[in-house]
Coordinates of C-alpha atoms in Angstrom, one line a residue:
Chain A
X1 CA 5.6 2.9 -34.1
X2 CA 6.2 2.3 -30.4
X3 CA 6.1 5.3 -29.1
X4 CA 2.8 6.6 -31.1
X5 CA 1.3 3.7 -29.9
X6 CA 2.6 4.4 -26.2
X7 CA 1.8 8.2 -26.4
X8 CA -2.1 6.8 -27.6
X9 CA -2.0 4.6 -24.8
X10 CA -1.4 7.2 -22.3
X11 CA -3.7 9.7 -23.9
X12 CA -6.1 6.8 -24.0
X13 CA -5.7 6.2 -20.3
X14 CA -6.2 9.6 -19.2
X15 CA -9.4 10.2 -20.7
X16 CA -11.0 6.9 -20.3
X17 CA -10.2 5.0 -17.6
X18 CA -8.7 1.3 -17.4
X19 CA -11.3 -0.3 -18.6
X20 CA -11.8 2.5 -21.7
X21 CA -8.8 1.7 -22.7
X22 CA -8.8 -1.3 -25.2
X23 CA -6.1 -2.2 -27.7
X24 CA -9.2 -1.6 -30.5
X25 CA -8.8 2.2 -29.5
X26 CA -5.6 2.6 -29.1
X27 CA -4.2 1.0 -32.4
X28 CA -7.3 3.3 -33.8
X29 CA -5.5 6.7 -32.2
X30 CA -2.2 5.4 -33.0
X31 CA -3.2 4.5 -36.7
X32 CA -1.8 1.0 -36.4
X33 CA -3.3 -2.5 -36.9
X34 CA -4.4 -4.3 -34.0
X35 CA -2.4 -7.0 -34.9
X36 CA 0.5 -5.1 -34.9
X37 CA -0.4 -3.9 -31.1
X38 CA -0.4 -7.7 -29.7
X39 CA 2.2 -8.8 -32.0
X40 CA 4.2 -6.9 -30.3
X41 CA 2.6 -6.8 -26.5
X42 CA 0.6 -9.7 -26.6
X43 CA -1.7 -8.4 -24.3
X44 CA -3.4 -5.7 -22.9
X45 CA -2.2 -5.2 -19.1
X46 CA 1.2 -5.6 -20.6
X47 CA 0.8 -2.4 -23.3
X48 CA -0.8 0.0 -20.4
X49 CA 2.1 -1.2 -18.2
X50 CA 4.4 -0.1 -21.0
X51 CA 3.1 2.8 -21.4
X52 CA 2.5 3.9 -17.8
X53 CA 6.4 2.9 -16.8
X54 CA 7.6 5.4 -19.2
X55 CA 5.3 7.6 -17.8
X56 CA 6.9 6.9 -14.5
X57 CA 10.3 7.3 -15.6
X58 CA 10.0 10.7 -16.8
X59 CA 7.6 11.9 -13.9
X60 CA 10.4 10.4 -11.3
X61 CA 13.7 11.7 -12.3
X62 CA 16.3 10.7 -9.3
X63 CA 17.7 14.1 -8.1
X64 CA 21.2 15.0 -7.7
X65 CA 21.7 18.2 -5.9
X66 CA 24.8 16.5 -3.0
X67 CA 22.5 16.0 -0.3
X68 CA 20.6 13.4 0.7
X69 CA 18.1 15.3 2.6
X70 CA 17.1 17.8 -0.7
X71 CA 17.3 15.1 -3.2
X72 CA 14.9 12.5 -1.3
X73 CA 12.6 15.6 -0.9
X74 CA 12.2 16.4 -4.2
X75 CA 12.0 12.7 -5.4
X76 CA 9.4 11.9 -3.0
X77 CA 8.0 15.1 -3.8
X78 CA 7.6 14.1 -7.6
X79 CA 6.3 10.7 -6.5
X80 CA 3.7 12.2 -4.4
X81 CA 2.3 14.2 -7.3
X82 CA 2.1 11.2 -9.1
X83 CA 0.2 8.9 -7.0
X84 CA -2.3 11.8 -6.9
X85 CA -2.7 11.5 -10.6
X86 CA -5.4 9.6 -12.5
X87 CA -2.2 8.1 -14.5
X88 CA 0.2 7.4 -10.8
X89 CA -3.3 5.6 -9.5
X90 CA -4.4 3.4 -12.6
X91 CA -0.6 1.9 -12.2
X92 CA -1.1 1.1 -8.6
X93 CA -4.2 -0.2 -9.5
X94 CA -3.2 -2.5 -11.8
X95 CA -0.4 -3.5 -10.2
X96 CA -2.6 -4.6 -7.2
X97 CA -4.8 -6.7 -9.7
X98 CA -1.9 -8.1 -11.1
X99 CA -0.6 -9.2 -7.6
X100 CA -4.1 -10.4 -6.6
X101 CA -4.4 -12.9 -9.7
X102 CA -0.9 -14.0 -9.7
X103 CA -1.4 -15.3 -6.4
X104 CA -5.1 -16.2 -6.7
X105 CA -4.6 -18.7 -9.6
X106 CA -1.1 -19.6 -8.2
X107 CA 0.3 -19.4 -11.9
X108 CA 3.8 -18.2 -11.5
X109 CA 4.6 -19.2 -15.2
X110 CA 1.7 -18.1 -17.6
X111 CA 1.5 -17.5 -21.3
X112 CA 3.8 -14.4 -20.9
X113 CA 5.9 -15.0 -18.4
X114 CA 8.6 -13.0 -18.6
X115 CA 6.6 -10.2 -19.1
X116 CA 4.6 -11.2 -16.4
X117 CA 7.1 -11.5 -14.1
X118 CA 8.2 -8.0 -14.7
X119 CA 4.9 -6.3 -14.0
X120 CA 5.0 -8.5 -10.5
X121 CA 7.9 -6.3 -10.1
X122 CA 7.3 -3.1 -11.3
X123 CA 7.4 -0.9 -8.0
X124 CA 10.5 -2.7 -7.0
X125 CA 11.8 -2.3 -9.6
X126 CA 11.5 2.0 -9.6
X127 CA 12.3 2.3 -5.6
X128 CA 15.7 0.0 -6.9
X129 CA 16.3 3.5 -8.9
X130 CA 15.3 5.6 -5.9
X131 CA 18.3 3.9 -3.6
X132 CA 21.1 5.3 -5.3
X133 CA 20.4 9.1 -3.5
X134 CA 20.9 6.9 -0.3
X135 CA 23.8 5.5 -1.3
X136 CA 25.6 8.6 -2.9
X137 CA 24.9 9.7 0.9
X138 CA 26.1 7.1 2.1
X139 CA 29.0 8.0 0.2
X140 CA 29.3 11.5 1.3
X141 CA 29.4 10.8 5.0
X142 CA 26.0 12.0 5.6
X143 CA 24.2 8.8 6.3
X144 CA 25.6 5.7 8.4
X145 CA 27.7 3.4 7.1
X146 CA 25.4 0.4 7.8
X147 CA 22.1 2.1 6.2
X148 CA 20.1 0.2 4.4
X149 CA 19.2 1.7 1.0
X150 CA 16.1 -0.1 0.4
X151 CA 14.7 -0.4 3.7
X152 CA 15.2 3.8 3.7
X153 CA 13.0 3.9 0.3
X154 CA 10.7 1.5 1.7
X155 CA 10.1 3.6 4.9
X156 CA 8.9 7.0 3.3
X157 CA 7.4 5.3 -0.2
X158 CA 4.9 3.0 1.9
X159 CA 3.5 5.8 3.2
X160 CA 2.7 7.6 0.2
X161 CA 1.6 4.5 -1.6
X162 CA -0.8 3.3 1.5
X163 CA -2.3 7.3 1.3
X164 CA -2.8 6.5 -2.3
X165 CA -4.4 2.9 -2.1
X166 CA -6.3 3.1 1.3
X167 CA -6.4 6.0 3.3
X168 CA -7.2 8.6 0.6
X169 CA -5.3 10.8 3.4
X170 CA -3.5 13.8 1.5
X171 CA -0.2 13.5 -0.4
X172 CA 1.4 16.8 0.6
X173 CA 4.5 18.3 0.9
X174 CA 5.0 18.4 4.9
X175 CA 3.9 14.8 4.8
X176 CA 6.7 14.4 2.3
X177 CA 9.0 16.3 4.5
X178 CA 8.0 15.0 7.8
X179 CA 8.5 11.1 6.7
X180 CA 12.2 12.0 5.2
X181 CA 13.4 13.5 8.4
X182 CA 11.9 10.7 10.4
X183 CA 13.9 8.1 8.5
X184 CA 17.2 10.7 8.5
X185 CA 16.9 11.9 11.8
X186 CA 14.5 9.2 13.9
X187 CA 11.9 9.8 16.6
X188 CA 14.4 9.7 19.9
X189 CA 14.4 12.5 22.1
X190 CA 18.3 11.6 22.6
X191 CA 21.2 11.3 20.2
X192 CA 22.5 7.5 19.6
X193 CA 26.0 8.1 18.7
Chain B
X1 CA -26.5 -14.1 17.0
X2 CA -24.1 -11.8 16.3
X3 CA -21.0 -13.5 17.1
X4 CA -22.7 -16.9 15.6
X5 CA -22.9 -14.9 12.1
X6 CA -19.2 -13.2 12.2
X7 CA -17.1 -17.0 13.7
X8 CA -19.3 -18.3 10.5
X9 CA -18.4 -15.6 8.1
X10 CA -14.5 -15.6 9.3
X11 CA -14.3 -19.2 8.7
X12 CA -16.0 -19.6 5.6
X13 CA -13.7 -16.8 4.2
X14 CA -10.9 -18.4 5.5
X15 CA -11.7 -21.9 3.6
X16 CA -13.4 -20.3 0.4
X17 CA -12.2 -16.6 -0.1
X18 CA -13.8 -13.6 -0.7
X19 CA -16.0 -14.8 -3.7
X20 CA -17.3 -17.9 -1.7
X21 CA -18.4 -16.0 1.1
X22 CA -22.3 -15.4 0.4
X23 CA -24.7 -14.1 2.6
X24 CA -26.5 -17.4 2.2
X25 CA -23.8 -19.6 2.8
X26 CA -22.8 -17.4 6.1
X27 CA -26.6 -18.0 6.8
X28 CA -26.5 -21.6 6.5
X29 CA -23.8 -22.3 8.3
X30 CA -24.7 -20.1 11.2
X31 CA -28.1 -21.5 11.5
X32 CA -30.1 -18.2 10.7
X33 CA -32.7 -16.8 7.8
X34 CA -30.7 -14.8 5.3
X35 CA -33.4 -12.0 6.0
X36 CA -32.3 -11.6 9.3
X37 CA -28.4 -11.1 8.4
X38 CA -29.3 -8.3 5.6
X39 CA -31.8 -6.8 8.2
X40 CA -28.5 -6.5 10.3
X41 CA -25.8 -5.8 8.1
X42 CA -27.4 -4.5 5.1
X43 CA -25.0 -6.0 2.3
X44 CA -22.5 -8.5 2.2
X45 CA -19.3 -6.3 2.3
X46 CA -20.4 -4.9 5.7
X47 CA -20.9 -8.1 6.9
X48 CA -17.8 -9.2 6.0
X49 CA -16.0 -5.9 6.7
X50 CA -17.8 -6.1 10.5
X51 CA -16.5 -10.0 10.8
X52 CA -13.1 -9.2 9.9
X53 CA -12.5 -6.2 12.0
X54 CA -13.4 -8.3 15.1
X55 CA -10.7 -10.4 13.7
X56 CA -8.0 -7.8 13.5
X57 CA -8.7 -6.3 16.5
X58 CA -8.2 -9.6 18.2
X59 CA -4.8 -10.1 16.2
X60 CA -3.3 -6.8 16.7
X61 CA -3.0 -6.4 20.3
X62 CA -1.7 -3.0 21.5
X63 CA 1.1 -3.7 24.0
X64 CA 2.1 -1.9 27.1
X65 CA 5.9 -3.2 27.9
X66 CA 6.9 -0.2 29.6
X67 CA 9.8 0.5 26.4
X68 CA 8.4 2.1 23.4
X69 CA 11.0 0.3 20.9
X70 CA 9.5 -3.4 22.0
X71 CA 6.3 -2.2 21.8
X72 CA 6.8 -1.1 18.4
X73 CA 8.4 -4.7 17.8
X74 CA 5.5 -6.5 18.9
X75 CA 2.9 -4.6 17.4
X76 CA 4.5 -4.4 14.0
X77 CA 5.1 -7.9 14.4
X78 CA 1.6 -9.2 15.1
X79 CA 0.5 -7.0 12.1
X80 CA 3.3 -8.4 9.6
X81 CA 2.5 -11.7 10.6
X82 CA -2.0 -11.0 9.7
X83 CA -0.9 -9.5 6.5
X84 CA 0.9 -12.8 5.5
X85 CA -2.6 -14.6 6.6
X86 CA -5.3 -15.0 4.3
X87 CA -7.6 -13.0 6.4
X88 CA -5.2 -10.2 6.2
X89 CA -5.1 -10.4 2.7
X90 CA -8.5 -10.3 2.0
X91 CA -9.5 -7.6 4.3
X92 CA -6.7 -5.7 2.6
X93 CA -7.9 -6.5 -1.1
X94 CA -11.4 -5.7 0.1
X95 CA -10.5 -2.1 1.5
X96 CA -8.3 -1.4 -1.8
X97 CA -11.9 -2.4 -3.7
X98 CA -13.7 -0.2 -2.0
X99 CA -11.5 2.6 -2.3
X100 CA -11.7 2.1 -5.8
X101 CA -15.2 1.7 -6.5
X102 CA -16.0 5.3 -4.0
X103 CA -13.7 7.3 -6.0
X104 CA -14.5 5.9 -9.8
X105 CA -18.5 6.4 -8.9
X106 CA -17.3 9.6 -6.9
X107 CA -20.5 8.6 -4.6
X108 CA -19.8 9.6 -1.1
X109 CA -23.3 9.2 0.2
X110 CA -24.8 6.0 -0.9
X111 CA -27.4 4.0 0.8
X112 CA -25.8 2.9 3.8
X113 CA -23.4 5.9 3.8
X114 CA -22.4 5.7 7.6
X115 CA -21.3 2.0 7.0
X116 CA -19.3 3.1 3.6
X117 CA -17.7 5.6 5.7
X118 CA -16.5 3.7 8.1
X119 CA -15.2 1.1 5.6
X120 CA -12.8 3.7 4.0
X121 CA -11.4 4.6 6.9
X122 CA -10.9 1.0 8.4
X123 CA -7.0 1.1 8.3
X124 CA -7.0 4.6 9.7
X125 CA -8.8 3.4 12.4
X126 CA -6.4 0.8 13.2
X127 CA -3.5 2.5 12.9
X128 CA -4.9 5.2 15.0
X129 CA -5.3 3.0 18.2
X130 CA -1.5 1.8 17.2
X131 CA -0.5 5.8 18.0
X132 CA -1.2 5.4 21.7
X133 CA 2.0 3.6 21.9
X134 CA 3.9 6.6 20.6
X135 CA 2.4 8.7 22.5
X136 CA 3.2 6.8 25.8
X137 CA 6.9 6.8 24.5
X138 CA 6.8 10.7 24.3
X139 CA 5.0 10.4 27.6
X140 CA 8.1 8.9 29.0
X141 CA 11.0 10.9 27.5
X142 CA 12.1 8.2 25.4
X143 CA 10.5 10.4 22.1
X144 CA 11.0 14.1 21.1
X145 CA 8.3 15.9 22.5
X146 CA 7.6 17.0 18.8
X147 CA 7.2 13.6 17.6
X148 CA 4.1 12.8 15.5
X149 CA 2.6 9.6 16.1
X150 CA 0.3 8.8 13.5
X151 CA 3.4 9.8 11.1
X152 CA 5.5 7.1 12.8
X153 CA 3.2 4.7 12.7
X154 CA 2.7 5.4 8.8
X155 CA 6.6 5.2 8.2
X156 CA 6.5 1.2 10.4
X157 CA 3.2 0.3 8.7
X158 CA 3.4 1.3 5.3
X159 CA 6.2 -0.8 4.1
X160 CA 4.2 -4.0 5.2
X161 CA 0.9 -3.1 3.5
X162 CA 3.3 -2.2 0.4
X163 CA 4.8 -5.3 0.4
X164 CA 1.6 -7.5 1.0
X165 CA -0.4 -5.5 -1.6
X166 CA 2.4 -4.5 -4.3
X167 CA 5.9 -6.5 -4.1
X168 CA 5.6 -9.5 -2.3
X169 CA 8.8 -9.0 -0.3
X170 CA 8.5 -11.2 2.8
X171 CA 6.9 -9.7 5.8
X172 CA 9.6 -11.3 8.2
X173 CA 11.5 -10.1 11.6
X174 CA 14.4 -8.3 10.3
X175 CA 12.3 -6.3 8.4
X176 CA 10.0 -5.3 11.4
X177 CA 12.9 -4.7 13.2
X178 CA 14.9 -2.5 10.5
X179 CA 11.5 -0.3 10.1
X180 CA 11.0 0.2 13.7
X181 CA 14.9 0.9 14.7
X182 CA 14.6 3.2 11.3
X183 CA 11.5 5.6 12.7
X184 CA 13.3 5.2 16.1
X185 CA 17.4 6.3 15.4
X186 CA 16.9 7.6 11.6
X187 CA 19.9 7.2 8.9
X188 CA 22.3 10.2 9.5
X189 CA 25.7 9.2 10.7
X190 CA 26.1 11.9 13.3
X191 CA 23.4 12.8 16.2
X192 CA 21.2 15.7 15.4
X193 CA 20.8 16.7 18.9

């Protein structure tokens, strides 16, 4: 049952909108009871969030190819496509929403709160995924010892999610280039070690 | 009357928020006729885009220290420091809206299209009197002469919007400092040059 009613959720999504998709239509696609729906995801935001992070996962596999420099290319790469999708930009969306009320109402603990509190975390949660290329380079020599895996993610990620959100500036490939050999390589017009 | 209507827009966002800040209450508060503050600004987003921006712009000082790194610092700083503000916040909520609302209507030309354009590209804008910094750095040798300053002020800058907008991470010095010495030395463990 979970993953029809995912699949209808995503399908939903695509074709509808946010606000199109309601758990009414979705249990309809999925040939479900509503009932069954919240039984099981109590609300609404937390079955699109469902669905969309397995979305995610698939979209954003975490390269291996032994060095640093190809794999964060072709994850950012993948990440960039997504966030040009309508799927990639009704997760930021919502996760913005989610942010904006959490704070707004000042209710850390609500009905759902552990579900809740993942969704606050969502896209730390997938750039937690992403460090392990750094690290693995970290391993290999490639990248200083004292390199901080998150703060690397952080630096070419923002970018792609501030295009996304604000900007509406293009997510392309020398954008993803150029912001993964600034954080590998650095601005300076002389060495520092 | 101009400045009368932003102080009282600035302040009554600050103590009510976004929804509380009405063109009549601006009105009131400022001492002027509602008429004459639409006749000027046209709607209430421009109005409270326009107050805002005089806000920022005050903030986020562009220094001039002579060393491109603590410029960098001090800019990034300032900036962390309005997107932990409520101002900062709201501004930020209110360009994510409006991002939003231009692509789902896909209406690039609406009635007060030159104001809507310039509201979409508000944190380009921003960040593109940040570059001048960069630029000054190059100017100096202390940047490769390839460097591309509006992509190393994305790589500093986007993490903080990220992080104000999506995770909640705090916007602190050590974080400012890790993006900055990041965009400036890069990750690899052996010079490139």
């Amino acid at each position: 049952m979970r993953q029809a009613v995912l699949a209808a959720t995503v399908e939903i999504l695509s074709a509808e909108g946010l606000a199109g998709t309601t758990v009414a239509a979705v249990a309809r696609s999925a040939g479900v009871h509503e009932t069954s729906v919240y039984r099981r995801w109590k609300t609404r935001e937390n079955l699109i969030l469902d669905a969309l992070t397995a979305e995610v996962d698939t979209a954003l596999p975490i390269p291996d190819t032994g060095r640093v420099d190809e794999d964060l290319v072709r994850y950012f790469r993948s990440l960039a496509r997504l966030l040009g999708t309508a799927q990639g930009r009704a997760l930021l969306r919502l996760s913005v929403e989610y942010e904006d009320n959490a704070r707004t109402s000042g209710n850390a603990e609500s009905d759902d709160g552990m579900l809740d509190d993942r969704r606050g975390l969502y896209w730390s949660e997938r750039l937690r995924r992403a460090a392990v290329m750094v690290r693995r380079g970290v391993g290999r020599g490639e990248l200083a010892a004292d390199t901080d895996p998150g703060l690397l993610i952080e630096a070419v990620s923002g970018p792609l999610f501030v295009r996304a959100l604000l900007s509406g500036a293009p997510l392309d490939e020398p954008l993803v280039r150029g912001l993964v050999a600034l954080a590998l390589d650095g601005a300076r017009s002389a060495p520092r070690r």
